[in-house]
């Protein structure tokens, strides 16, 4: 009889802990578009997912995404001209490529109203066309739809390309790629 009671208690505790874990689990699928600002011209189209747990109003997790990037490299030299102290830039070349950002994610989610503010911070590493560190910060609104929610977030993202963009040739741009844009996230 004691064994049956012990097994029943263990089963109940396991079931309760799995229900508690299921309630704190959150997942997000985000789609977004951003335009480069600063010294680079171009745009980025992205799709990503974040998975993690809720700790009160704060989500902590990790994620991965895929981005299609278009960069107009204005410093590309096509027929470079040098006359005494004057250097001229001729030509412009557009590069297209794929990025795969891998990141840690923290979100502030207030769930007590139909429409509530949110914030989102991501930090990680970009693999692909722009290979290096990345960070993203955003703020927006969350719309409660019952069992799920939709969030619209304005963001600013920076990715640091340590090496040259596509070549070891110093004619190509390198440095920070900064974009601003809008993301829409489906929460489940």
PDB file of N, CA, C and O in Angstrom, residues 108-136:
ATOM      1  N   UNK A 108      10.251  41.728 -22.475  1.00  0.00           N
ATOM      2  CA  UNK A 108       9.337  42.134 -21.415  1.00  0.00           C
ATOM      3  C   UNK A 108       7.927  42.044 -21.966  1.00  0.00           C
ATOM      4  O   UNK A 108       7.619  42.669 -22.981  1.00  0.00           O
ATOM      5  N   UNK A 109       7.084  41.227 -21.339  1.00  0.00           N
ATOM      6  CA  UNK A 109       5.726  40.986 -21.846  1.00  0.00           C
ATOM      7  C   UNK A 109       4.738  41.212 -20.709  1.00  0.00           C
ATOM      8  O   UNK A 109       4.722  40.465 -19.741  1.00  0.00           O
ATOM      9  N   UNK A 110       3.937  42.231 -20.831  1.00  0.00           N
ATOM     10  CA  UNK A 110       2.893  42.489 -19.838  1.00  0.00           C
ATOM     11  C   UNK A 110       1.594  41.933 -20.384  1.00  0.00           C
ATOM     12  O   UNK A 110       1.114  42.378 -21.422  1.00  0.00           O
ATOM     13  N   UNK A 111       1.019  40.967 -19.686  1.00  0.00           N
ATOM     14  CA  UNK A 111      -0.119  40.206 -20.210  1.00  0.00           C
ATOM     15  C   UNK A 111      -1.463  40.576 -19.589  1.00  0.00           C
ATOM     16  O   UNK A 111      -2.439  39.902 -19.810  1.00  0.00           O
ATOM     17  N   UNK A 112      -1.545  41.613 -18.787  1.00  0.00           N
ATOM     18  CA  UNK A 112      -2.776  41.883 -18.061  1.00  0.00           C
ATOM     19  C   UNK A 112      -3.802  42.712 -18.842  1.00  0.00           C
ATOM     20  O   UNK A 112      -4.901  42.932 -18.365  1.00  0.00           O
ATOM     21  N   UNK A 113      -3.484  43.155 -20.036  1.00  0.00           N
ATOM     22  CA  UNK A 113      -4.415  43.968 -20.818  1.00  0.00           C
ATOM     23  C   UNK A 113      -4.483  43.446 -22.248  1.00  0.00           C
ATOM     24  O   UNK A 113      -3.631  42.700 -22.697  1.00  0.00           O
ATOM     25  N   UNK A 114      -5.536  43.865 -22.967  1.00  0.00           N
ATOM     26  CA  UNK A 114      -5.678  43.470 -24.374  1.00  0.00           C
ATOM     27  C   UNK A 114      -4.564  44.053 -25.241  1.00  0.00           C
ATOM     28  O   UNK A 114      -4.089  43.428 -26.166  1.00  0.00           O
ATOM     29  N   UNK A 115      -4.162  45.288 -24.947  1.00  0.00           N
ATOM     30  CA  UNK A 115      -3.048  45.931 -25.648  1.00  0.00           C
ATOM     31  C   UNK A 115      -2.058  46.384 -24.584  1.00  0.00           C
ATOM     32  O   UNK A 115      -2.425  47.088 -23.651  1.00  0.00           O
ATOM     33  N   UNK A 116      -0.806  45.938 -24.702  1.00  0.00           N
ATOM     34  CA  UNK A 116       0.191  46.276 -23.691  1.00  0.00           C
ATOM     35  C   UNK A 116       1.558  46.507 -24.333  1.00  0.00           C
ATOM     36  O   UNK A 116       1.834  46.015 -25.421  1.00  0.00           O
ATOM     37  N   UNK A 117       2.438  47.269 -23.652  1.00  0.00           N
ATOM     38  CA  UNK A 117       3.774  47.535 -24.206  1.00  0.00           C
ATOM     39  C   UNK A 117       4.697  46.324 -24.060  1.00  0.00           C
ATOM     40  O   UNK A 117       4.521  45.499 -23.168  1.00  0.00           O
ATOM     41  N   UNK A 118       5.671  46.230 -24.944  1.00  0.00           N
ATOM     42  CA  UNK A 118       6.682  45.174 -24.877  1.00  0.00           C
ATOM     43  C   UNK A 118       8.060  45.766 -25.178  1.00  0.00           C
ATOM     44  O   UNK A 118       8.157  46.832 -25.791  1.00  0.00           O
ATOM     45  N   UNK A 119       9.092  45.065 -24.747  1.00  0.00           N
ATOM     46  CA  UNK A 119      10.444  45.389 -25.193  1.00  0.00           C
ATOM     47  C   UNK A 119      11.134  44.084 -25.558  1.00  0.00           C
ATOM     48  O   UNK A 119      10.735  43.011 -25.129  1.00  0.00           O
ATOM     49  N   UNK A 120      12.162  44.182 -26.376  1.00  0.00           N
ATOM     50  CA  UNK A 120      12.847  43.003 -26.897  1.00  0.00           C
ATOM     51  C   UNK A 120      14.329  43.313 -27.054  1.00  0.00           C
ATOM     52  O   UNK A 120      14.683  44.337 -27.644  1.00  0.00           O
ATOM     53  N   UNK A 121      15.190  42.454 -26.519  1.00  0.00           N
ATOM     54  CA  UNK A 121      16.642  42.617 -26.652  1.00  0.00           C
ATOM     55  C   UNK A 121      17.228  41.280 -27.092  1.00  0.00           C
ATOM     56  O   UNK A 121      16.921  40.239 -26.514  1.00  0.00           O
ATOM     57  N   UNK A 122      18.058  41.319 -28.135  1.00  0.00           N
ATOM     58  CA  UNK A 122      18.729  40.110 -28.636  1.00  0.00           C
ATOM     59  C   UNK A 122      20.225  40.402 -28.733  1.00  0.00           C
ATOM     60  O   UNK A 122      20.622  41.489 -29.132  1.00  0.00           O
ATOM     61  N   UNK A 123      21.038  39.396 -28.427  1.00  0.00           N
ATOM     62  CA  UNK A 123      22.486  39.509 -28.579  1.00  0.00           C
ATOM     63  C   UNK A 123      23.015  38.152 -29.012  1.00  0.00           C
ATOM     64  O   UNK A 123      22.588  37.122 -28.497  1.00  0.00           O
ATOM     65  N   UNK A 124      23.915  38.155 -29.983  1.00  0.00           N
ATOM     66  CA  UNK A 124      24.439  36.887 -30.457  1.00  0.00           C
ATOM     67  C   UNK A 124      25.474  37.051 -31.546  1.00  0.00           C
ATOM     68  O   UNK A 124      26.256  37.989 -31.551  1.00  0.00           O
ATOM     69  N   UNK A 125      25.391  36.139 -32.509  1.00  0.00           N
ATOM     70  CA  UNK A 125      26.392  36.051 -33.558  1.00  0.00           C
ATOM     71  C   UNK A 125      25.696  35.837 -34.894  1.00  0.00           C
ATOM     72  O   UNK A 125      24.726  35.097 -34.984  1.00  0.00           O
ATOM     73  N   UNK A 126      26.158  36.527 -35.932  1.00  0.00           N
ATOM     74  CA  UNK A 126      25.660  36.358 -37.297  1.00  0.00           C
ATOM     75  C   UNK A 126      26.589  35.423 -38.057  1.00  0.00           C
ATOM     76  O   UNK A 126      27.809  35.584 -38.003  1.00  0.00           O
ATOM     77  N   UNK A 127      26.030  34.485 -38.767  1.00  0.00           N
ATOM     78  CA  UNK A 127      26.784  33.607 -39.655  1.00  0.00           C
ATOM     79  C   UNK A 127      26.282  33.888 -41.061  1.00  0.00           C
ATOM     80  O   UNK A 127      25.089  34.044 -41.272  1.00  0.00           O
ATOM     81  N   UNK A 128      27.152  33.955 -42.031  1.00  0.00           N
ATOM     82  CA  UNK A 128      26.716  34.184 -43.404  1.00  0.00           C
ATOM     83  C   UNK A 128      27.410  35.360 -44.037  1.00  0.00           C
ATOM     84  O   UNK A 128      28.611  35.565 -43.867  1.00  0.00           O
ATOM     85  N   UNK A 129      26.644  36.175 -44.778  1.00  0.00           N
ATOM     86  CA  UNK A 129      27.205  37.300 -45.521  1.00  0.00           C
ATOM     87  C   UNK A 129      27.901  38.292 -44.588  1.00  0.00           C
ATOM     88  O   UNK A 129      29.005  38.729 -44.845  1.00  0.00           O
ATOM     89  N   UNK A 130      27.222  38.674 -43.511  1.00  0.00           N
ATOM     90  CA  UNK A 130      27.832  39.522 -42.493  1.00  0.00           C
ATOM     91  C   UNK A 130      28.165  38.603 -41.329  1.00  0.00           C
ATOM     92  O   UNK A 130      27.294  38.125 -40.629  1.00  0.00           O
ATOM     93  N   UNK A 131      29.436  38.322 -41.132  1.00  0.00           N
ATOM     94  CA  UNK A 131      29.902  37.325 -40.180  1.00  0.00           C
ATOM     95  C   UNK A 131      30.476  38.042 -38.969  1.00  0.00           C
ATOM     96  O   UNK A 131      31.528  38.650 -39.050  1.00  0.00           O
ATOM     97  N   UNK A 132      29.751  38.027 -37.840  1.00  0.00           N
ATOM     98  CA  UNK A 132      30.277  38.692 -36.655  1.00  0.00           C
ATOM     99  C   UNK A 132      29.215  38.863 -35.588  1.00  0.00           C
ATOM    100  O   UNK A 132      28.137  38.273 -35.652  1.00  0.00           O
ATOM    101  N   UNK A 133      29.519  39.684 -34.601  1.00  0.00           N
ATOM    102  CA  UNK A 133      28.617  39.926 -33.487  1.00  0.00           C
ATOM    103  C   UNK A 133      27.382  40.686 -33.947  1.00  0.00           C
ATOM    104  O   UNK A 133      27.446  41.479 -34.879  1.00  0.00           O
ATOM    105  N   UNK A 134      26.255  40.445 -33.259  1.00  0.00           N
ATOM    106  CA  UNK A 134      25.037  41.186 -33.575  1.00  0.00           C
ATOM    107  C   UNK A 134      24.285  41.518 -32.296  1.00  0.00           C
ATOM    108  O   UNK A 134      24.412  40.824 -31.299  1.00  0.00           O
ATOM    109  N   UNK A 135      23.546  42.601 -32.327  1.00  0.00           N
ATOM    110  CA  UNK A 135      22.689  43.008 -31.223  1.00  0.00           C
ATOM    111  C   UNK A 135      21.462  43.684 -31.775  1.00  0.00           C
ATOM    112  O   UNK A 135      21.507  44.306 -32.832  1.00  0.00           O
ATOM    113  N   UNK A 136      20.347  43.545 -31.070  1.00  0.00           N
ATOM    114  CA  UNK A 136      19.098  44.146 -31.527  1.00  0.00           C
ATOM    115  C   UNK A 136      18.295  44.588 -30.312  1.00  0.00           C
ATOM    116  O   UNK A 136      18.249  43.889 -29.306  1.00  0.00           O
TER     117      UNK A 136
END
